[in-house]
Short mmCIF file of C-alpha atoms and ligand atoms in Angstrom, two decimals:
data_model
loop_
_atom_site.label_atom_id
_atom_site.label_comp_id
_atom_site.label_asym_id
_atom_site.label_seq_id
_atom_site.Cartn_x
_atom_site.Cartn_y
_atom_site.Cartn_z
CA MET A 155 182.89 97.49 174.75
CA THR A 156 178.99 97.89 173.75
CA ALA A 157 178.16 98.00 170.62
CA SER A 158 176.19 101.24 171.35
CA GLY A 159 177.32 104.42 169.20
CA GLY A 160 177.34 102.28 165.20
CA SER A 161 179.98 101.94 163.17
CA TRP A 162 182.19 103.42 160.99
CA VAL A 163 181.09 101.50 158.10
CA VAL A 164 179.39 102.47 155.81
CA GLY A 165 176.12 101.02 155.83
CA ALA A 166 176.20 99.47 159.41
CA SER A 167 174.30 102.02 162.25
CA SER A 168 174.21 101.02 165.10
CA SER A 169 170.95 99.98 164.28
CA GLY A 170 171.87 97.18 161.69
CA GLY A 171 172.31 99.21 158.35
CA GLU A 172 170.22 100.01 155.91
CA GLY A 173 168.80 97.93 153.09
CA ARG A 174 170.76 94.54 151.98
CA GLY A 175 172.98 95.45 155.17
CA GLU A 176 170.47 95.66 157.29
CA GLY A 177 170.51 93.27 160.86
CA PHE A 178 174.67 93.34 160.22
CA GLY A 179 175.72 95.84 162.72
CA LEU A 180 178.15 96.00 165.02
CA ALA A 181 175.75 94.09 167.87
CA ASN A 182 175.74 91.41 165.39
CA LEU A 183 179.22 90.56 163.72
CA PRO A 184 178.91 87.08 162.29
CA MET A 185 182.09 85.46 161.05
CA GLY A 186 182.28 83.10 158.14
CA ALA A 187 184.59 81.56 155.32
CA TRP A 188 184.76 83.36 151.55
CA SER A 189 187.01 83.78 148.39
CA GLY A 190 186.82 85.64 145.40
CA GLU A 191 188.29 89.59 144.71
CA GLY A 192 191.34 87.63 143.80
CA ARG A 193 192.21 86.14 146.83
CA GLY A 194 191.96 82.14 148.30
CA ALA A 195 189.67 80.74 150.88
CA ARG A 196 189.62 83.07 154.21
CA LEU A 197 187.68 84.15 157.37
CA GLY A 198 185.88 87.29 157.46
CA VAL A 199 183.33 89.21 159.59
CA ARG A 200 179.88 90.64 157.98
CA ILE A 201 179.58 94.14 158.50
CA GLY A 202 177.04 96.39 157.09
CA ASP A 203 176.93 95.42 153.18
CA SER A 204 181.11 95.07 153.51
CA ILE A 205 183.08 92.37 154.87
CA LEU A 206 186.32 92.62 156.82
CA ASP A 207 188.97 90.21 155.45
CA LEU A 208 190.05 88.63 159.08
CA HIS A 209 193.58 87.56 156.99
CA ARG A 210 194.11 91.15 155.55
CA CYS A 211 193.62 92.58 159.33
CA VAL A 212 196.15 89.96 160.94
CA GLU A 213 198.87 90.57 158.12
CA SER A 214 198.75 94.18 159.03
CA GLY A 215 199.09 93.74 162.30
CA VAL A 216 195.54 95.43 163.06
CA LEU A 217 194.63 92.70 165.55
CA ALA A 218 197.92 92.36 167.16
CA ARG A 219 196.11 93.22 170.42
CA LEU A 220 194.60 89.65 170.32
CA ASP A 221 196.73 86.44 171.72
CA GLY A 222 199.06 85.01 169.00
CA ARG A 223 196.88 82.23 169.08
CA ILE A 224 193.76 83.60 168.09
CA GLN A 225 195.53 85.78 165.40
CA ASP A 226 196.85 82.20 163.87
CA ALA A 227 193.70 81.16 164.24
CA LEU A 228 191.79 84.21 162.23
CA ALA A 229 194.64 83.80 159.65
CA LYS A 230 193.28 80.28 158.51
CA SER A 231 190.21 79.33 155.80
CA VAL A 232 188.41 77.69 158.06
CA LEU A 233 187.00 78.58 161.63
CA ASN A 234 188.05 74.62 163.33
CA ASP A 235 190.73 76.39 164.56
CA PHE A 236 189.26 79.09 166.40
CA LEU A 237 186.54 77.53 167.07
CA GLY A 238 189.09 75.30 169.31
CA LEU A 239 189.61 77.93 171.27
CA GLY A 240 186.96 78.37 173.39
CA GLN A 241 184.45 80.70 174.93
CA GLY A 242 187.46 83.23 176.08
CA ALA A 243 188.80 83.63 172.77
CA TRP A 244 185.82 83.96 170.86
CA SER A 245 184.80 86.99 173.54
CA ALA A 246 188.04 88.59 173.47
CA THR A 247 187.98 88.33 169.80
CA ARG A 248 183.86 89.77 169.64
CA SER A 249 184.81 92.75 171.70
CA GLU A 250 188.11 93.82 169.67
CA LEU A 251 186.29 93.30 166.54
CA GLN A 252 183.75 95.79 167.77
CA ARG A 253 186.31 98.29 168.92
CA LEU A 254 188.03 98.27 165.94
CA LEU A 255 184.39 98.99 163.77
CA SER A 256 183.20 101.41 166.36
CA ALA A 257 183.08 104.92 165.17
CA SER A 258 184.53 106.17 168.12
CA CYS A 259 187.51 104.19 167.55
CA GLY A 260 190.34 105.45 164.25
CA ASP A 261 192.98 102.44 164.62
CA LEU A 262 191.31 100.21 161.80
CA ARG A 263 189.63 102.91 159.52
CA ASP A 264 192.55 105.19 159.65
CA ALA A 265 195.24 102.56 159.23
CA PRO A 266 196.63 102.04 155.63
CA VAL A 267 194.97 98.75 155.49
CA ALA A 268 191.12 99.79 156.43
CA LYS A 269 190.55 100.21 152.03
CA ASP A 270 191.80 97.11 151.29
CA ALA A 271 190.54 94.93 154.16
CA LEU A 272 186.82 95.99 153.67
CA LEU A 273 185.04 94.62 150.64
CA PRO A 274 181.37 95.00 149.40
CA ALA A 275 180.47 91.66 150.85
CA TRP A 276 178.20 91.15 146.88
CA GLY A 277 181.18 90.59 145.29
CA ILE A 278 182.82 87.39 146.63
CA THR A 279 181.65 83.54 147.18
CA MET A 280 180.50 82.48 150.89
CA ARG A 281 181.84 79.07 151.57
CA LEU A 282 181.07 76.92 154.50
CA PRO A 283 182.34 78.63 157.07
CA CYS A 284 184.70 75.42 158.76
CA GLU A 285 184.73 71.72 158.02
CA ILE A 286 181.46 70.07 159.22
CA GLY A 287 183.09 66.62 161.29
CA ASP A 288 179.82 65.27 162.25
CA TYR A 289 176.28 66.00 161.48
CA THR A 290 173.24 65.04 163.97
CA ASP A 291 169.74 66.14 163.56
CA PHE A 292 167.38 66.20 165.83
CA TYR A 293 163.55 66.45 166.41
CA ALA A 294 163.13 68.90 168.69
CA SER A 295 159.32 70.73 167.72
CA ILE A 296 156.58 69.61 169.24
CA HIS A 297 154.47 71.00 166.71
CA HIS A 298 156.18 69.24 163.87
CA ALA A 299 156.75 65.72 166.11
CA THR A 300 152.87 65.51 166.56
CA ASN A 301 151.53 67.18 162.67
CA VAL A 302 154.19 64.73 161.05
CA GLY A 303 153.20 61.49 163.79
CA SER A 304 149.52 62.33 163.45
CA MET A 305 149.84 61.81 160.10
CA PHE A 306 150.65 58.10 160.63
CA ARG A 307 149.23 57.62 163.98
CA PRO A 308 146.18 59.65 164.51
CA THR A 309 145.49 58.55 167.90
CA ASN A 310 149.20 58.16 169.20
CA PRO A 311 150.90 61.10 167.64
CA LEU A 312 154.24 61.40 169.76
CA MET A 313 155.95 57.86 170.76
CA PRO A 314 156.48 56.96 174.28
CA ASN A 315 160.11 58.64 174.18
CA TRP A 316 159.72 61.65 172.38
CA LYS A 317 158.85 63.74 175.72
CA HIS A 318 162.53 62.38 177.64
CA LEU A 319 164.81 62.09 175.28
CA PRO A 320 165.62 64.88 172.37
CA VAL A 321 165.11 62.31 169.41
CA GLY A 322 167.90 62.53 166.78
CA TYR A 323 169.61 60.50 163.82
CA HIS A 324 173.33 60.87 162.71
CA GLY A 325 173.22 62.74 159.34
CA ARG A 326 175.75 62.71 156.44
CA ALA A 327 178.68 65.65 156.98
CA SER A 328 180.01 64.87 153.57
CA THR A 329 176.67 66.53 151.92
CA VAL A 330 176.69 69.92 154.10
CA VAL A 331 177.02 72.95 151.95
CA ALA A 332 176.94 76.83 151.96
CA SER A 333 173.47 78.04 150.94
CA GLY A 334 173.52 78.87 147.03
CA ALA A 335 174.29 75.49 146.10
CA ALA A 336 171.35 73.80 144.20
CA VAL A 337 169.86 70.38 144.97
CA ARG A 338 169.52 67.56 142.92
CA ARG A 339 166.84 65.60 143.00
CA PRO A 340 168.22 62.40 144.61
CA MET A 341 167.23 58.65 143.11
CA GLY A 342 166.14 55.74 145.52
CA GLN A 343 163.79 53.10 146.45
CA THR A 344 159.97 53.69 146.48
CA VAL A 345 157.12 52.10 146.63
CA GLN A 346 153.42 52.28 144.96
CA ALA A 347 151.94 50.15 148.17
CA ASP A 348 153.26 49.95 152.12
CA ASP A 349 154.81 46.84 151.54
CA GLY A 350 155.97 46.93 148.69
CA PRO A 351 157.37 46.35 145.79
CA PRO A 352 160.17 49.17 145.29
CA SER A 353 161.61 50.43 142.17
CA LEU A 354 164.25 52.45 141.54
CA THR A 355 162.89 55.96 140.66
CA ALA A 356 163.71 59.86 140.96
CA CYS A 357 162.26 61.20 144.03
CA ARG A 358 158.80 62.25 143.35
CA LEU A 359 158.45 64.04 146.73
CA LEU A 360 160.98 65.96 147.38
CA ASP A 361 160.91 68.25 150.38
CA TYR A 362 162.54 71.05 152.39
CA GLU A 363 163.22 71.25 156.36
CA LEU A 364 163.56 74.88 158.06
CA GLU A 365 165.86 74.16 160.64
CA LEU A 366 168.00 76.23 163.57
CA GLY A 367 171.65 74.55 163.09
CA ALA A 368 174.08 75.09 165.99
CA ILE A 369 178.15 74.85 164.95
CA VAL A 370 179.93 72.97 168.07
CA GLY A 371 183.07 74.22 169.15
CA GLY A 372 185.45 74.76 172.60
CA GLN A 373 187.99 71.79 173.28
CA ALA A 374 187.03 68.54 172.44
CA ASN A 375 185.78 66.66 175.26
CA ASP A 376 187.07 62.81 175.51
CA ILE A 377 185.26 59.76 174.79
CA GLY A 378 183.50 58.79 177.84
CA GLN A 379 183.28 62.38 179.01
CA ARG A 380 179.51 64.15 179.25
CA VAL A 381 178.72 67.40 178.77
CA SER A 382 175.89 69.01 180.85
CA VAL A 383 173.62 70.86 179.78
CA ALA A 384 175.37 74.10 181.77
CA GLU A 385 178.34 73.19 180.15
CA ALA A 386 176.50 72.97 176.42
CA ALA A 387 176.22 76.37 176.36
CA GLY A 388 179.92 77.09 176.13
CA ARG A 389 180.50 74.34 173.53
CA ILE A 390 177.90 75.96 171.47
CA PHE A 391 179.91 78.69 169.13
CA GLY A 392 177.28 79.35 167.16
CA HIS A 393 174.29 79.67 164.72
CA VAL A 394 172.84 79.12 161.59
CA LEU A 395 170.28 78.77 159.33
CA LEU A 396 169.73 74.92 158.31
CA ASN A 397 167.71 73.64 155.05
CA ASP A 398 167.50 69.75 155.52
CA TRP A 399 166.36 68.43 151.94
CA SER A 400 164.13 65.55 152.54
CA ALA A 401 162.86 62.92 150.34
CA ARG A 402 159.51 61.77 151.77
CA ASP A 403 158.91 58.98 149.54
CA LEU A 404 162.36 57.13 149.80
CA GLN A 405 161.76 58.36 154.18
CA LYS A 406 158.88 56.65 154.00
CA TRP A 407 160.21 52.80 152.79
CA GLU A 408 163.19 53.27 154.10
CA TYR A 409 163.08 54.78 157.84
CA GLN A 410 161.74 51.80 159.67
CA PRO A 411 164.02 50.30 162.17
CA LEU A 412 166.87 52.70 161.90
CA GLY A 413 165.63 56.04 161.26
CA PRO A 414 166.34 57.82 157.32
CA PHE A 415 169.29 57.07 155.31
CA THR A 416 169.05 57.96 151.79
CA ALA A 417 166.00 60.49 151.93
CA LYS A 418 168.63 62.46 153.70
CA ASN A 419 171.86 61.95 152.47
CA PHE A 420 172.34 63.59 149.25
CA MET A 421 172.27 67.56 150.56
CA THR A 422 171.71 69.55 153.80
CA SER A 423 171.95 73.05 153.24
CA ILE A 424 173.37 76.06 156.06
CA SER A 425 173.52 79.59 155.94
CA PRO A 426 177.20 80.81 155.75
CA TRP A 427 177.56 83.50 158.17
CA ILE A 428 177.58 81.75 161.65
CA VAL A 429 175.84 84.49 164.04
CA THR A 430 177.73 83.70 167.46
CA ALA A 431 176.10 82.65 170.84
CA ASP A 432 178.06 85.75 172.32
CA ALA A 433 175.56 88.06 169.76
CA LEU A 434 173.07 85.67 170.55
CA ALA A 435 172.88 86.11 174.28
CA PRO A 436 170.06 89.18 174.99
CA TYR A 437 168.09 87.22 172.38
CA ARG A 438 167.78 84.23 174.90
CA VAL A 439 163.97 83.20 176.40
CA PRO A 440 163.93 80.83 179.56
CA VAL A 441 162.86 77.63 178.40
CA PRO A 442 159.23 77.51 179.43
CA PRO A 443 158.17 75.33 182.37
CA ARG A 444 156.64 71.95 180.70
CA GLY A 445 153.07 71.82 180.86
CA ASP A 446 151.05 69.94 183.91
CA GLY A 447 150.63 66.49 181.93
CA ASP A 448 153.96 66.65 180.47
CA PRO A 449 157.02 64.54 182.55
CA GLN A 450 160.04 66.66 183.58
CA PRO A 451 163.09 65.86 182.30
CA LEU A 452 165.70 63.66 184.17
CA ASP A 453 168.20 65.85 185.93
CA TYR A 454 171.24 65.64 183.42
CA LEU A 455 168.63 67.56 181.24
CA ARG A 456 167.68 70.16 183.96
CA TRP A 457 169.62 73.62 184.21
CA ASP A 458 167.81 76.70 185.64
CA GLY A 459 169.73 79.24 183.45
CA ASP A 460 168.36 76.90 180.04
CA PHE A 461 167.31 79.12 177.13
CA LEU A 462 165.49 79.41 173.78
CA LEU A 463 166.74 81.61 171.10
CA ASP A 464 164.10 84.26 169.60
CA VAL A 465 164.84 83.77 165.93
CA ARG A 466 162.00 84.47 163.75
CA PHE A 467 162.11 82.49 160.57
CA GLU A 468 160.68 82.07 156.88
CA VAL A 469 160.68 80.22 154.18
CA ALA A 470 159.45 81.57 150.84
CA ILE A 471 159.52 79.63 147.39
CA SER A 472 160.19 81.00 143.93
CA SER A 473 159.19 78.87 140.82
CA ALA A 474 161.34 78.84 137.28
CA SER A 475 158.52 80.41 135.80
CA MET A 476 158.27 82.97 138.88
CA ARG A 477 161.41 84.60 138.29
CA GLU A 478 160.89 84.64 134.35
CA ARG A 479 158.03 86.80 134.79
CA GLY A 480 159.48 89.28 137.54
CA MET A 481 157.18 88.16 140.01
CA PRO A 482 158.66 87.91 144.19
CA GLU A 483 158.87 85.03 145.93
CA MET A 484 156.43 83.56 148.22
CA VAL A 485 156.81 83.40 151.72
CA VAL A 486 154.89 80.23 152.29
CA SER A 487 155.49 79.45 156.31
CA ARG A 488 157.28 81.27 159.49
CA SER A 489 158.13 80.17 162.96
CA ARG A 490 159.98 80.71 165.79
CA GLY A 491 163.19 79.12 167.54
CA THR A 492 160.94 79.58 171.00
CA ASP A 493 158.96 76.72 169.13
CA LEU A 494 161.21 74.91 170.39
CA TRP A 495 160.83 71.92 172.95
CA TRP A 496 164.23 71.22 173.63
CA SER A 497 166.52 73.54 173.69
CA MET A 498 169.99 73.37 171.56
CA ASN A 499 171.54 73.01 174.82
CA GLN A 500 169.82 69.98 176.04
CA MET A 501 170.54 68.50 172.37
CA LEU A 502 174.22 68.73 172.93
CA ALA A 503 173.81 67.24 176.48
CA HIS A 504 172.16 64.54 175.38
CA HIS A 505 174.42 63.67 172.80
CA THR A 506 176.93 63.63 174.90
CA VAL A 507 175.21 61.29 178.04
CA SER A 508 176.80 57.93 176.08
CA GLY A 509 180.31 59.76 176.45
CA CYS A 510 179.78 60.67 172.65
CA ARG A 511 182.95 63.39 171.80
CA MET A 512 182.10 66.53 170.09
CA ARG A 513 184.41 68.54 168.32
CA PRO A 514 185.05 71.79 167.22
CA GLY A 515 183.22 72.27 163.92
CA ASP A 516 180.41 69.51 164.48
CA LEU A 517 176.61 70.89 163.82
CA ILE A 518 173.86 70.27 165.25
CA GLY A 519 170.11 70.54 163.54
CA SER A 520 167.02 71.50 165.60
CA GLY A 521 164.90 69.79 163.78
CA THR A 522 162.29 71.12 161.59
CA ILE A 523 160.52 74.06 163.98
CA SER A 524 157.21 74.37 163.52
CA GLY A 525 154.43 76.75 165.14
CA ALA A 526 150.96 75.86 166.36
CA GLY A 527 150.07 77.71 163.47
CA GLU A 528 148.52 76.34 160.11
CA ASP A 529 150.64 78.99 158.26
CA GLU A 530 153.59 77.86 160.86
CA ARG A 531 154.70 74.53 159.30
CA GLY A 532 158.52 74.61 158.70
CA CYS A 533 158.41 71.73 155.51
CA LEU A 534 155.99 70.98 152.56
CA LEU A 535 154.83 67.42 154.51
CA GLU A 536 153.20 69.17 156.77
CA LEU A 537 152.46 72.66 155.33
CA THR A 538 150.13 70.25 152.51
CA TRP A 539 149.26 67.68 155.09
CA ARG A 540 151.15 65.46 152.91
CA GLY A 541 149.95 66.70 149.39
CA THR A 542 146.66 66.81 150.64
CA LYS A 543 146.10 70.56 150.77
CA PRO A 544 148.31 71.83 147.84
CA ILE A 545 149.37 76.07 148.18
CA THR A 546 148.92 77.59 145.11
CA LEU A 547 151.61 79.65 144.12
CA PRO A 548 151.50 83.41 142.37
CA ASP A 549 152.63 81.86 139.06
CA GLY A 550 149.23 79.39 139.61
CA THR A 551 151.19 76.38 139.39
CA GLU A 552 150.17 73.95 143.11
CA ARG A 553 152.85 72.51 145.03
CA LYS A 554 152.58 69.82 147.14
CA PHE A 555 156.00 68.85 147.21
CA LEU A 556 159.22 71.14 145.58
CA GLN A 557 159.61 70.80 141.79
CA ASP A 558 162.24 71.22 139.46
CA GLY A 559 163.26 74.83 139.01
CA ASP A 560 161.77 75.71 142.41
CA GLU A 561 164.16 77.65 144.20
CA VAL A 562 163.68 77.76 148.34
CA ILE A 563 164.73 80.54 150.32
CA VAL A 564 165.37 80.57 154.63
CA ARG A 565 165.62 83.64 156.30
CA GLY A 566 165.97 84.53 159.95
CA SER A 567 166.35 86.96 162.42
CA ALA A 568 167.20 87.46 166.01
CA VAL A 569 164.13 90.03 167.31
CA ARG A 570 163.82 91.83 170.88
CA ASP A 571 161.84 94.84 171.85
CA GLY A 572 164.49 97.89 172.19
CA LEU A 573 167.28 95.91 170.36
CA PRO A 574 168.41 95.78 167.17
CA ARG A 575 167.37 92.87 164.49
CA LEU A 576 170.27 90.82 164.55
CA SER A 577 170.04 88.35 160.65
CA PHE A 578 171.38 85.86 159.81
CA GLY A 579 171.56 86.22 155.88
CA GLU A 580 169.72 83.84 153.73
CA CYS A 581 169.97 79.71 152.81
CA ARG A 582 169.17 79.52 148.94
CA GLY A 583 168.76 76.08 147.04
CA PHE A 584 167.79 75.56 143.63
CA VAL A 585 166.26 72.38 142.41
CA LEU A 586 167.85 70.57 139.73
CA PRO A 587 166.15 67.74 137.51
CA VAL A 588 167.79 64.28 138.58
CA ALA A 589 171.12 63.39 136.88
MN1 MN B 144 165.39 67.48 159.58
#
């Protein structure tokens, strides 16, 4: 079954539909969890301006062609069971959903349940798509690592390990939230001078980080069992937008020697729709060869079929006064998935090189994605160069870092000539004052 020919669902043409449903055509079909309209938490698929209630579909027997284990997993309130079923089940489900939603098929369109199983995407609440078991954040964009490194070590921006392994830290799964949740400005230890003394204050240098997230699936590897780069491709169910909210002043004081801690653990936002690896397959770009002066990765990090994803990102900011005055948000930067130096598969392979177990529902962040240009920097630390080059918003106010009432909106789409645009939707969050 291909995605050509379009869907019978209003607002979901083959090119992806119009207006707010654009980018959510048959070629996409992202999966997520939701509640609303009197229905408890359940799974759904986004199609155009609508959401398909998978619980209703299973109940009514519309998905009877799928294996019973798949139907059971699709009737749950989170995706973890489905994630654990692995690639065969994911592909079979995608093919069947494309068949049922295509214009040439009446099996769902003409079934009594159709009216009840499709709802407007706007009246419901999107939830976290799965229970996040563990969350790891990487640092895989060379432009980001070079920019941030050069602020602190002008002559030696990249640490000696950077081109040999995907640098990462273990993040906090309990504070991963779905888009729309407000972020509370954190308290923490901050210093005036580099060596202290510290005081407990509200964070003054609150930042966002634009990242690509990967949702791990497939059967968990045993402790001690490594996952190769090639196998990693089959362990990633799909991708989300991720905003790694960061408290730069807390980070500066606490990060050595074990990495960020309270500067990162107060909140991480993800977009609620998982765009599947299957849908993204045509948007893969081979990992470019390393430059002449660059080291080749060790063998366990090499695979001829490895790829990056051509996702185009943008970050926009809207202040409280801009919204009061009806001003549109301001796009402050754009960057691409192809700006990453390490692939998601390499990150997963390195994550497990020690034998670390990865379970369905684990989340991996790419690290801030920045391009080479000054308007391609994926966080305010870089964009304003530690606050030395503030940006001016349309309401005339300056930003070095985020202020209370600011909203950060991250968007992304997979793009390729001749193919429909695949939308990731949005990842939004407001800044609330310190409690
Ligand atoms: Mn990060």
